[in-house]
PDB file of C-alpha atoms in Angstrom:
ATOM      1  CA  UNK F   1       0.000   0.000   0.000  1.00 75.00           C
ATOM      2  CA  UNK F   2       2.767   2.144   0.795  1.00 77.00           C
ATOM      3  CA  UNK F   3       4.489   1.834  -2.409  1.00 80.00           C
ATOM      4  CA  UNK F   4       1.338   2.536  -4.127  1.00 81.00           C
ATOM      5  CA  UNK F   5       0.590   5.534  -2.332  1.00 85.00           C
ATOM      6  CA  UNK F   6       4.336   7.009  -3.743  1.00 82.00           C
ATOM      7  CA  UNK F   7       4.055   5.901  -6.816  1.00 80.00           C
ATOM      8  CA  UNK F   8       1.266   7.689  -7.621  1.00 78.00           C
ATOM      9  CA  UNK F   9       2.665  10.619  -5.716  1.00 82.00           C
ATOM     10  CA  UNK F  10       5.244  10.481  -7.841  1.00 76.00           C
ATOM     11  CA  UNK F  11       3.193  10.672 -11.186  1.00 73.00           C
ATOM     12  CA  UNK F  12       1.390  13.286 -10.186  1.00 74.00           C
ATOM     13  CA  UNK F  13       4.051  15.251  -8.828  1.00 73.00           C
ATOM     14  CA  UNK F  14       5.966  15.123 -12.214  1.00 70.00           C
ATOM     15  CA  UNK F  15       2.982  13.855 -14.416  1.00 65.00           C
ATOM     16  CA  UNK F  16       1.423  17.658 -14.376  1.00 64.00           C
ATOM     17  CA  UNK F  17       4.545  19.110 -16.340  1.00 64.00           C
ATOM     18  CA  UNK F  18       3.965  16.133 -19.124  1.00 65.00           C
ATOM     19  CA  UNK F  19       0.238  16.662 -19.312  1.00 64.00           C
ATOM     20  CA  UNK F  20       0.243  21.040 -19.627  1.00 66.00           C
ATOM     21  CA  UNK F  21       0.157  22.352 -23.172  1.00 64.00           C
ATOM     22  CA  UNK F  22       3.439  23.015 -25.142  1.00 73.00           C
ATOM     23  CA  UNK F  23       4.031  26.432 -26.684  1.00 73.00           C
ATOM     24  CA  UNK F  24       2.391  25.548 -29.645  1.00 74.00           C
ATOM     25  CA  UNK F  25      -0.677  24.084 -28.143  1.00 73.00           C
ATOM     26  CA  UNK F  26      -0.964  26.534 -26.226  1.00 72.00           C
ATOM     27  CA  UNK F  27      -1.078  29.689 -29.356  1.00 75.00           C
ATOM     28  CA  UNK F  28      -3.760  27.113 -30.905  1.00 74.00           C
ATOM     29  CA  UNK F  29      -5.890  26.784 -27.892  1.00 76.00           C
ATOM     30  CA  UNK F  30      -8.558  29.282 -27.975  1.00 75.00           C
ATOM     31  CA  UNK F  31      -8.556  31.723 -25.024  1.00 75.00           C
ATOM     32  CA  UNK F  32      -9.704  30.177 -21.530  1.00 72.00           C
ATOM     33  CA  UNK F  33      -8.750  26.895 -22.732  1.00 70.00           C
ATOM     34  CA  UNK F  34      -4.686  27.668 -23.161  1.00 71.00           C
ATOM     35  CA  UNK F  35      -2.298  25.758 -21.178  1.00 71.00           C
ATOM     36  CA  UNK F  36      -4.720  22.710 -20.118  1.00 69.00           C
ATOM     37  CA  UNK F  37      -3.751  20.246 -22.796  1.00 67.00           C
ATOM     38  CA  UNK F  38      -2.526  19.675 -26.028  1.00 67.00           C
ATOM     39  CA  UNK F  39      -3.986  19.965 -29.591  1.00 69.00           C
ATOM     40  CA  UNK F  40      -6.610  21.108 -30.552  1.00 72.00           C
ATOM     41  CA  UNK F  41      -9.334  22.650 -28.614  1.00 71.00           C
ATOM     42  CA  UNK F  42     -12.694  23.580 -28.698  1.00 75.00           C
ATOM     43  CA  UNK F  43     -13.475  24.015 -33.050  1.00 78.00           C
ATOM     44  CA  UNK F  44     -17.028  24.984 -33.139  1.00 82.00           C
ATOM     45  CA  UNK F  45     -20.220  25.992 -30.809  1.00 87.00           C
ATOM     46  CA  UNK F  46     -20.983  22.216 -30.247  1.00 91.00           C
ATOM     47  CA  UNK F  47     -17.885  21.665 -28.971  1.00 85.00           C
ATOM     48  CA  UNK F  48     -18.580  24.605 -26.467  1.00 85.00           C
ATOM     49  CA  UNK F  49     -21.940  23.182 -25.858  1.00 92.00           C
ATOM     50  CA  UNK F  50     -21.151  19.675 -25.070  1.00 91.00           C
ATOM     51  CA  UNK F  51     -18.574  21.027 -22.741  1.00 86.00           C
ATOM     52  CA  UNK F  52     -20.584  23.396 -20.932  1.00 90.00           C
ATOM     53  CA  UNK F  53     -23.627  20.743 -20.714  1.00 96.00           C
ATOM     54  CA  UNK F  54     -20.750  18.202 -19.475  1.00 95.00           C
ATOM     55  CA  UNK F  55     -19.578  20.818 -16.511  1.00 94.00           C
ATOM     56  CA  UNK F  56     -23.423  21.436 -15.590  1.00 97.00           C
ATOM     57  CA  UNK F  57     -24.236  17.588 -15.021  1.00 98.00           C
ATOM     58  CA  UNK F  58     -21.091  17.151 -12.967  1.00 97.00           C
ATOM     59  CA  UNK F  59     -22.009  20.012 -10.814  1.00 97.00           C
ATOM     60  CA  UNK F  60     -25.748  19.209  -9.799  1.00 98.00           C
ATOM     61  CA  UNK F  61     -24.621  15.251  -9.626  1.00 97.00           C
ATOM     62  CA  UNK F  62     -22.318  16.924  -6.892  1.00 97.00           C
ATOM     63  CA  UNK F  63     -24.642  19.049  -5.137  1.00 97.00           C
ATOM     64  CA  UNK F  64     -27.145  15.910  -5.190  1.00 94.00           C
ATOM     65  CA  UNK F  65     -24.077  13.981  -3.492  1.00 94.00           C
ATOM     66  CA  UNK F  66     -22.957  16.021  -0.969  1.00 94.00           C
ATOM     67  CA  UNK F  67     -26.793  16.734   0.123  1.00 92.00           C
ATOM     68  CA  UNK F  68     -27.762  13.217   0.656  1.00 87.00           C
ATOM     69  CA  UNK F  69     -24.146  12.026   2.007  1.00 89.00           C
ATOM     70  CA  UNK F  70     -24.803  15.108   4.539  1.00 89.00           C
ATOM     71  CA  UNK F  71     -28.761  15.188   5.587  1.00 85.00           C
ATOM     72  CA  UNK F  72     -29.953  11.475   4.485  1.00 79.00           C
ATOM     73  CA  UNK F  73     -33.229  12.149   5.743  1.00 76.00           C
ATOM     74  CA  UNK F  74     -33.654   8.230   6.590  1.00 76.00           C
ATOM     75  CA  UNK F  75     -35.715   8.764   9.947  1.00 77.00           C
ATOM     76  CA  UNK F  76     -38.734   9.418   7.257  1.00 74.00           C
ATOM     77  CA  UNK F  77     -41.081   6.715   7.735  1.00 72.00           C
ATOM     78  CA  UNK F  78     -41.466   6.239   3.505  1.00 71.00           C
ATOM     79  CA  UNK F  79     -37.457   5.886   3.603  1.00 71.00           C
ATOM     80  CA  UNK F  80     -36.919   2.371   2.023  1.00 72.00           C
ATOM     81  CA  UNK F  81     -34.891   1.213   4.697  1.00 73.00           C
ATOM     82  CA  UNK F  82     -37.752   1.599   6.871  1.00 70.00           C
ATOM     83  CA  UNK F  83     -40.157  -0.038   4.493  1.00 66.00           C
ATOM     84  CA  UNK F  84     -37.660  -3.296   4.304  1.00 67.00           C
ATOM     85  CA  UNK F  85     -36.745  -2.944   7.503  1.00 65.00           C
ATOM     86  CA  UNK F  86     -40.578  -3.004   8.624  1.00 59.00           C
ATOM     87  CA  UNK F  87     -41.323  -6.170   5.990  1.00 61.00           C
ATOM     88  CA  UNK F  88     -38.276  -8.321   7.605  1.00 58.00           C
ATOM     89  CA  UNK F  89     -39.286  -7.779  11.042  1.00 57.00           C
ATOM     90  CA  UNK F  90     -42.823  -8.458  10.302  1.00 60.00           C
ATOM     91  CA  UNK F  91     -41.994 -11.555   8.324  1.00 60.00           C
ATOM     92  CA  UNK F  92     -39.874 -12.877  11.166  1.00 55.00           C
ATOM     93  CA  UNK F  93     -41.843 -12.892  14.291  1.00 56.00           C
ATOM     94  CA  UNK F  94     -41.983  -9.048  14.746  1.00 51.00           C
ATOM     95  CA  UNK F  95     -45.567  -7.914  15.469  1.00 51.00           C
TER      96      UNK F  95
END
């Protein structure tokens, strides 16, 4: 586990100078996109699109994650815990 843990401090210590743009890339990239990778980036509205739709599913999938990791709300009676929970105990000898 150890030597995991430094080998993959160890690519991403000196991974992040591989991965940034070149010179080049970077004249080519269009402007807010420069020096995050190489080739080409965005070529048309679509592309903007796709990666603007992309950013705004990752961000409410977040918010949903972080709200239900933090307030579960499973003390609700209609929780499905409580429904299965209920069921078993019934089933078993539970009145």
């Amino acid at each position: 586990m150890k030597r995991n843990i430094y080998l993959y401090s160890l690519f991403y210590v000196f991974g992040q100078k591989i991965m940034m743009a070149c010179d080049l890339c970077k004249k080519n990239q269009p402007k807010g996109f420069e020096n995050i990778t190489h080739g080409e980036g965005p070529s048309g509205n679509i592309d903007y699109f796709i990666t603007w739709s992309a950013i705004i599913l990752v961000a409410i999938t977040l918010f949903f994650s972080v709200k239900y990791l933090v307030r579960p709300k499973e003390n609700r009676p209609d929780h499905i815990k409580n429904i299965v929970w209920d069921n078993n105990y019934k089933e078993h000898g539970g009145q």
